[in-house]
């Protein structure tokens, strides 16, 4: 009698494989959701970092524009706007605080500190310019805020602004790209796992049809023939060591006896 795998064992292996594949899909879905959440947060953080970086820089730029406009025109509305930014709006301070809360690197913090230090170097020149305006010395005021020293510092700050924004964009976009790649890979694995589940279910269907249903129908028909006394009816099934194979062996023995 030839050896064959038991139908129960074969079905157990196929169904067990399907269950494991389904569990893998469930686990991967949880991982995928986690990756999606991290990617969504990374995008939100990038937008927030960019917004607050511009807030910090625009706050600094507005001070320069206001003090230069005040020096050129003597219009007190520019002085009030300057003082409102310094004492009330505080876009620079709030922008930096928000950046630190979200999370920036030590190199990025160093650039912020350098820009802040340069901005502080401008304060005495701006104060002198405003004092000169109050004294009616417009030309002297313009010399303070349009002079070489002031313009040089402004150029240094602008260069640092560009460097800071480029560093921020590169870091955040690299993180987003990495998370996107991971998410796509997980999605691909989920697709493969789902296809594997489908393939295994097709195998279960085919094996059930070939190894169980058809042999059982043949055994049923043969037992009917034996019950009717017809021992010469064709019975092509061969016996083996599986459950149905042993049943077939018993039928052959019954016919022979």
PDB file of N, CA and C in Angstrom, residues 9-75:
ATOM      1  N   UNK A   9      -4.638  15.919   7.872  1.00  0.00           N
ATOM      2  CA  UNK A   9      -3.376  16.626   8.075  1.00  0.00           C
ATOM      3  C   UNK A   9      -3.140  17.647   6.965  1.00  0.00           C
ATOM      4  N   UNK A  10      -3.462  17.242   5.727  1.00  0.00           N
ATOM      5  CA  UNK A  10      -3.295  18.153   4.598  1.00  0.00           C
ATOM      6  C   UNK A  10      -4.185  19.385   4.755  1.00  0.00           C
ATOM      7  N   UNK A  11      -5.451  19.172   5.149  1.00  0.00           N
ATOM      8  CA  UNK A  11      -6.359  20.298   5.340  1.00  0.00           C
ATOM      9  C   UNK A  11      -5.909  21.181   6.494  1.00  0.00           C
ATOM     10  N   UNK A  12      -5.374  20.531   7.534  1.00  0.00           N
ATOM     11  CA  UNK A  12      -4.866  21.300   8.677  1.00  0.00           C
ATOM     12  C   UNK A  12      -3.722  22.205   8.251  1.00  0.00           C
ATOM     13  N   UNK A  13      -2.832  21.684   7.422  1.00  0.00           N
ATOM     14  CA  UNK A  13      -1.701  22.488   6.958  1.00  0.00           C
ATOM     15  C   UNK A  13      -2.168  23.651   6.092  1.00  0.00           C
ATOM     16  N   UNK A  14      -3.083  23.361   5.160  1.00  0.00           N
ATOM     17  CA  UNK A  14      -3.558  24.425   4.275  1.00  0.00           C
ATOM     18  C   UNK A  14      -4.342  25.492   5.026  1.00  0.00           C
ATOM     19  N   UNK A  15      -5.241  25.066   5.890  1.00  0.00           N
ATOM     20  CA  UNK A  15      -6.034  26.033   6.665  1.00  0.00           C
ATOM     21  C   UNK A  15      -5.170  26.783   7.669  1.00  0.00           C
ATOM     22  N   UNK A  16      -4.222  26.052   8.261  1.00  0.00           N
ATOM     23  CA  UNK A  16      -3.307  26.713   9.192  1.00  0.00           C
ATOM     24  C   UNK A  16      -2.472  27.769   8.489  1.00  0.00           C
ATOM     25  N   UNK A  17      -2.015  27.461   7.255  1.00  0.00           N
ATOM     26  CA  UNK A  17      -1.273  28.454   6.482  1.00  0.00           C
ATOM     27  C   UNK A  17      -2.126  29.668   6.159  1.00  0.00           C
ATOM     28  N   UNK A  18      -3.387  29.429   5.820  1.00  0.00           N
ATOM     29  CA  UNK A  18      -4.300  30.537   5.525  1.00  0.00           C
ATOM     30  C   UNK A  18      -4.511  31.418   6.745  1.00  0.00           C
ATOM     31  N   UNK A  19      -4.668  30.780   7.912  1.00  0.00           N
ATOM     32  CA  UNK A  19      -4.877  31.538   9.149  1.00  0.00           C
ATOM     33  C   UNK A  19      -3.645  32.371   9.475  1.00  0.00           C
ATOM     34  N   UNK A  20      -2.471  31.768   9.311  1.00  0.00           N
ATOM     35  CA  UNK A  20      -1.234  32.509   9.582  1.00  0.00           C
ATOM     36  C   UNK A  20      -1.095  33.694   8.624  1.00  0.00           C
ATOM     37  N   UNK A  21      -1.440  33.476   7.358  1.00  0.00           N
ATOM     38  CA  UNK A  21      -1.369  34.564   6.384  1.00  0.00           C
ATOM     39  C   UNK A  21      -2.355  35.675   6.746  1.00  0.00           C
ATOM     40  N   UNK A  22      -3.550  35.295   7.205  1.00  0.00           N
ATOM     41  CA  UNK A  22      -4.533  36.294   7.624  1.00  0.00           C
ATOM     42  C   UNK A  22      -4.041  37.079   8.836  1.00  0.00           C
ATOM     43  N   UNK A  23      -3.432  36.372   9.779  1.00  0.00           N
ATOM     44  CA  UNK A  23      -2.869  37.054  10.949  1.00  0.00           C
ATOM     45  C   UNK A  23      -1.771  38.015  10.533  1.00  0.00           C
ATOM     46  N   UNK A  24      -0.977  37.591   9.552  1.00  0.00           N
ATOM     47  CA  UNK A  24       0.069  38.474   9.039  1.00  0.00           C
ATOM     48  C   UNK A  24      -0.542  39.726   8.433  1.00  0.00           C
ATOM     49  N   UNK A  25      -1.628  39.560   7.694  1.00  0.00           N
ATOM     50  CA  UNK A  25      -2.313  40.720   7.100  1.00  0.00           C
ATOM     51  C   UNK A  25      -2.806  41.668   8.189  1.00  0.00           C
ATOM     52  N   UNK A  26      -3.397  41.100   9.255  1.00  0.00           N
ATOM     53  CA  UNK A  26      -3.910  41.938  10.354  1.00  0.00           C
ATOM     54  C   UNK A  26      -2.769  42.714  11.005  1.00  0.00           C
ATOM     55  N   UNK A  27      -1.664  42.014  11.291  1.00  0.00           N
ATOM     56  CA  UNK A  27      -0.514  42.682  11.906  1.00  0.00           C
ATOM     57  C   UNK A  27       0.024  43.780  10.989  1.00  0.00           C
ATOM     58  N   UNK A  28       0.129  43.468   9.707  1.00  0.00           N
ATOM     59  CA  UNK A  28       0.636  44.449   8.755  1.00  0.00           C
ATOM     60  C   UNK A  28      -0.289  45.656   8.634  1.00  0.00           C
ATOM     61  N   UNK A  29      -1.593  45.433   8.768  1.00  0.00           N
ATOM     62  CA  UNK A  29      -2.536  46.557   8.720  1.00  0.00           C
ATOM     63  C   UNK A  29      -2.314  47.499   9.897  1.00  0.00           C
ATOM     64  N   UNK A  30      -2.052  46.923  11.081  1.00  0.00           N
ATOM     65  CA  UNK A  30      -1.748  47.755  12.242  1.00  0.00           C
ATOM     66  C   UNK A  30      -0.460  48.539  12.004  1.00  0.00           C
ATOM     67  N   UNK A  31       0.546  47.854  11.452  1.00  0.00           N
ATOM     68  CA  UNK A  31       1.812  48.520  11.165  1.00  0.00           C
ATOM     69  C   UNK A  31       1.613  49.619  10.124  1.00  0.00           C
ATOM     70  N   UNK A  32       0.796  49.314   9.114  1.00  0.00           N
ATOM     71  CA  UNK A  32       0.532  50.291   8.052  1.00  0.00           C
ATOM     72  C   UNK A  32      -0.167  51.531   8.618  1.00  0.00           C
ATOM     73  N   UNK A  33      -1.145  51.314   9.506  1.00  0.00           N
ATOM     74  CA  UNK A  33      -1.834  52.448  10.136  1.00  0.00           C
ATOM     75  C   UNK A  33      -0.870  53.292  10.949  1.00  0.00           C
ATOM     76  N   UNK A  34       0.044  52.598  11.660  1.00  0.00           N
ATOM     77  CA  UNK A  34       1.047  53.334  12.426  1.00  0.00           C
ATOM     78  C   UNK A  34       1.960  54.151  11.523  1.00  0.00           C
ATOM     79  N   UNK A  35       2.385  53.539  10.401  1.00  0.00           N
ATOM     80  CA  UNK A  35       3.233  54.257   9.444  1.00  0.00           C
ATOM     81  C   UNK A  35       2.491  55.436   8.835  1.00  0.00           C
ATOM     82  N   UNK A  36       1.197  55.251   8.553  1.00  0.00           N
ATOM     83  CA  UNK A  36       0.393  56.341   7.999  1.00  0.00           C
ATOM     84  C   UNK A  36       0.282  57.499   8.988  1.00  0.00           C
ATOM     85  N   UNK A  37       0.107  57.153  10.267  1.00  0.00           N
ATOM     86  CA  UNK A  37       0.011  58.196  11.299  1.00  0.00           C
ATOM     87  C   UNK A  37       1.330  58.965  11.417  1.00  0.00           C
ATOM     88  N   UNK A  38       2.444  58.220  11.370  1.00  0.00           N
ATOM     89  CA  UNK A  38       3.757  58.884  11.456  1.00  0.00           C
ATOM     90  C   UNK A  38       3.999  59.769  10.228  1.00  0.00           C
ATOM     91  N   UNK A  39       3.570  59.280   9.061  1.00  0.00           N
ATOM     92  CA  UNK A  39       3.741  60.082   7.848  1.00  0.00           C
ATOM     93  C   UNK A  39       2.879  61.339   7.907  1.00  0.00           C
ATOM     94  N   UNK A  40       1.652  61.201   8.377  1.00  0.00           N
ATOM     95  CA  UNK A  40       0.765  62.362   8.512  1.00  0.00           C
ATOM     96  C   UNK A  40       1.351  63.380   9.488  1.00  0.00           C
ATOM     97  N   UNK A  41       1.907  62.884  10.591  1.00  0.00           N
ATOM     98  CA  UNK A  41       2.511  63.787  11.576  1.00  0.00           C
ATOM     99  C   UNK A  41       3.747  64.468  10.996  1.00  0.00           C
ATOM    100  N   UNK A  42       4.544  63.709  10.230  1.00  0.00           N
ATOM    101  CA  UNK A  42       5.750  64.283   9.632  1.00  0.00           C
ATOM    102  C   UNK A  42       5.383  65.412   8.673  1.00  0.00           C
ATOM    103  N   UNK A  43       4.328  65.218   7.886  1.00  0.00           N
ATOM    104  CA  UNK A  43       3.878  66.276   6.977  1.00  0.00           C
ATOM    105  C   UNK A  43       3.372  67.487   7.743  1.00  0.00           C
ATOM    106  N   UNK A  44       2.612  67.220   8.815  1.00  0.00           N
ATOM    107  CA  UNK A  44       2.092  68.327   9.631  1.00  0.00           C
ATOM    108  C   UNK A  44       3.242  69.082  10.300  1.00  0.00           C
ATOM    109  N   UNK A  45       4.224  68.334  10.806  1.00  0.00           N
ATOM    110  CA  UNK A  45       5.382  68.965  11.456  1.00  0.00           C
ATOM    111  C   UNK A  45       6.172  69.813  10.462  1.00  0.00           C
ATOM    112  N   UNK A  46       6.312  69.275   9.241  1.00  0.00           N
ATOM    113  CA  UNK A  46       7.042  70.031   8.217  1.00  0.00           C
ATOM    114  C   UNK A  46       6.351  71.361   7.930  1.00  0.00           C
ATOM    115  N   UNK A  47       5.045  71.311   7.746  1.00  0.00           N
ATOM    116  CA  UNK A  47       4.299  72.545   7.477  1.00  0.00           C
ATOM    117  C   UNK A  47       4.387  73.523   8.640  1.00  0.00           C
ATOM    118  N   UNK A  48       4.282  72.972   9.859  1.00  0.00           N
ATOM    119  CA  UNK A  48       4.338  73.830  11.037  1.00  0.00           C
ATOM    120  C   UNK A  48       5.737  74.431  11.221  1.00  0.00           C
ATOM    121  N   UNK A  49       6.766  73.608  10.967  1.00  0.00           N
ATOM    122  CA  UNK A  49       8.142  74.112  11.077  1.00  0.00           C
ATOM    123  C   UNK A  49       8.388  75.237  10.067  1.00  0.00           C
ATOM    124  N   UNK A  50       7.936  75.021   8.848  1.00  0.00           N
ATOM    125  CA  UNK A  50       8.124  76.039   7.810  1.00  0.00           C
ATOM    126  C   UNK A  50       7.374  77.326   8.172  1.00  0.00           C
ATOM    127  N   UNK A  51       6.143  77.151   8.662  1.00  0.00           N
ATOM    128  CA  UNK A  51       5.345  78.324   9.035  1.00  0.00           C
ATOM    129  C   UNK A  51       6.033  79.123  10.140  1.00  0.00           C
ATOM    130  N   UNK A  52       6.484  78.438  11.176  1.00  0.00           N
ATOM    131  CA  UNK A  52       7.083  79.145  12.310  1.00  0.00           C
ATOM    132  C   UNK A  52       8.475  79.673  11.993  1.00  0.00           C
ATOM    133  N   UNK A  53       9.184  79.002  11.086  1.00  0.00           N
ATOM    134  CA  UNK A  53      10.470  79.539  10.650  1.00  0.00           C
ATOM    135  C   UNK A  53      10.248  80.859   9.914  1.00  0.00           C
ATOM    136  N   UNK A  54       9.253  80.894   9.047  1.00  0.00           N
ATOM    137  CA  UNK A  54       8.931  82.136   8.343  1.00  0.00           C
ATOM    138  C   UNK A  54       8.391  83.199   9.296  1.00  0.00           C
ATOM    139  N   UNK A  55       7.673  82.753  10.323  1.00  0.00           N
ATOM    140  CA  UNK A  55       7.166  83.695  11.317  1.00  0.00           C
ATOM    141  C   UNK A  55       8.332  84.374  12.039  1.00  0.00           C
ATOM    142  N   UNK A  56       9.311  83.577  12.413  1.00  0.00           N
ATOM    143  CA  UNK A  56      10.505  84.121  13.071  1.00  0.00           C
ATOM    144  C   UNK A  56      11.225  85.105  12.147  1.00  0.00           C
ATOM    145  N   UNK A  57      11.386  84.702  10.896  1.00  0.00           N
ATOM    146  CA  UNK A  57      12.133  85.532   9.955  1.00  0.00           C
ATOM    147  C   UNK A  57      11.352  86.777   9.545  1.00  0.00           C
ATOM    148  N   UNK A  58      10.054  86.610   9.358  1.00  0.00           N
ATOM    149  CA  UNK A  58       9.227  87.764   8.986  1.00  0.00           C
ATOM    150  C   UNK A  58       9.148  88.781  10.116  1.00  0.00           C
ATOM    151  N   UNK A  59       9.156  88.281  11.349  1.00  0.00           N
ATOM    152  CA  UNK A  59       9.164  89.197  12.486  1.00  0.00           C
ATOM    153  C   UNK A  59      10.410  90.057  12.484  1.00  0.00           C
ATOM    154  N   UNK A  60      11.542  89.415  12.155  1.00  0.00           N
ATOM    155  CA  UNK A  60      12.797  90.168  12.083  1.00  0.00           C
ATOM    156  C   UNK A  60      12.778  91.149  10.911  1.00  0.00           C
ATOM    157  N   UNK A  61      12.251  90.682   9.769  1.00  0.00           N
ATOM    158  CA  UNK A  61      12.218  91.541   8.576  1.00  0.00           C
ATOM    159  C   UNK A  61      11.300  92.754   8.788  1.00  0.00           C
ATOM    160  N   UNK A  62      10.185  92.538   9.490  1.00  0.00           N
ATOM    161  CA  UNK A  62       9.252  93.641   9.704  1.00  0.00           C
ATOM    162  C   UNK A  62       9.877  94.742  10.549  1.00  0.00           C
ATOM    163  N   UNK A  63      10.741  94.355  11.485  1.00  0.00           N
ATOM    164  CA  UNK A  63      11.423  95.359  12.299  1.00  0.00           C
ATOM    165  C   UNK A  63      12.339  96.214  11.433  1.00  0.00           C
ATOM    166  N   UNK A  64      13.043  95.549  10.523  1.00  0.00           N
ATOM    167  CA  UNK A  64      13.938  96.281   9.625  1.00  0.00           C
ATOM    168  C   UNK A  64      13.135  97.236   8.740  1.00  0.00           C
ATOM    169  N   UNK A  65      12.050  96.747   8.184  1.00  0.00           N
ATOM    170  CA  UNK A  65      11.232  97.584   7.301  1.00  0.00           C
ATOM    171  C   UNK A  65      10.641  98.776   8.052  1.00  0.00           C
ATOM    172  N   UNK A  66      10.160  98.514   9.275  1.00  0.00           N
ATOM    173  CA  UNK A  66       9.535  99.598  10.047  1.00  0.00           C
ATOM    174  C   UNK A  66      10.546 100.675  10.435  1.00  0.00           C
ATOM    175  N   UNK A  67      11.732 100.241  10.893  1.00  0.00           N
ATOM    176  CA  UNK A  67      12.703 101.243  11.351  1.00  0.00           C
ATOM    177  C   UNK A  67      13.248 102.029  10.162  1.00  0.00           C
ATOM    178  N   UNK A  68      13.405 101.392   9.024  1.00  0.00           N
ATOM    179  CA  UNK A  68      13.864 102.115   7.835  1.00  0.00           C
ATOM    180  C   UNK A  68      12.786 103.074   7.331  1.00  0.00           C
ATOM    181  N   UNK A  69      11.545 102.640   7.356  1.00  0.00           N
ATOM    182  CA  UNK A  69      10.450 103.522   6.933  1.00  0.00           C
ATOM    183  C   UNK A  69      10.321 104.707   7.882  1.00  0.00           C
ATOM    184  N   UNK A  70      10.515 104.446   9.173  1.00  0.00           N
ATOM    185  CA  UNK A  70      10.432 105.529  10.160  1.00  0.00           C
ATOM    186  C   UNK A  70      11.571 106.518   9.964  1.00  0.00           C
ATOM    187  N   UNK A  71      12.769 105.978   9.671  1.00  0.00           N
ATOM    188  CA  UNK A  71      13.918 106.852   9.460  1.00  0.00           C
ATOM    189  C   UNK A  71      13.755 107.687   8.198  1.00  0.00           C
ATOM    190  N   UNK A  72      13.101 107.106   7.192  1.00  0.00           N
ATOM    191  CA  UNK A  72      12.964 107.819   5.916  1.00  0.00           C
ATOM    192  C   UNK A  72      11.832 108.831   5.933  1.00  0.00           C
ATOM    193  N   UNK A  73      10.768 108.555   6.677  1.00  0.00           N
ATOM    194  CA  UNK A  73       9.572 109.408   6.618  1.00  0.00           C
ATOM    195  C   UNK A  73       9.291 110.163   7.904  1.00  0.00           C
ATOM    196  N   UNK A  74       9.763 109.629   9.015  1.00  0.00           N
ATOM    197  CA  UNK A  74       9.438 110.240  10.302  1.00  0.00           C
ATOM    198  C   UNK A  74       8.002 109.978  10.721  1.00  0.00           C
ATOM    199  N   UNK A  75       7.301 109.127   9.988  1.00  0.00           N
ATOM    200  CA  UNK A  75       5.903 108.824  10.283  1.00  0.00           C
ATOM    201  C   UNK A  75       5.840 107.927  11.515  1.00  0.00           C
TER     202      UNK A  75
END
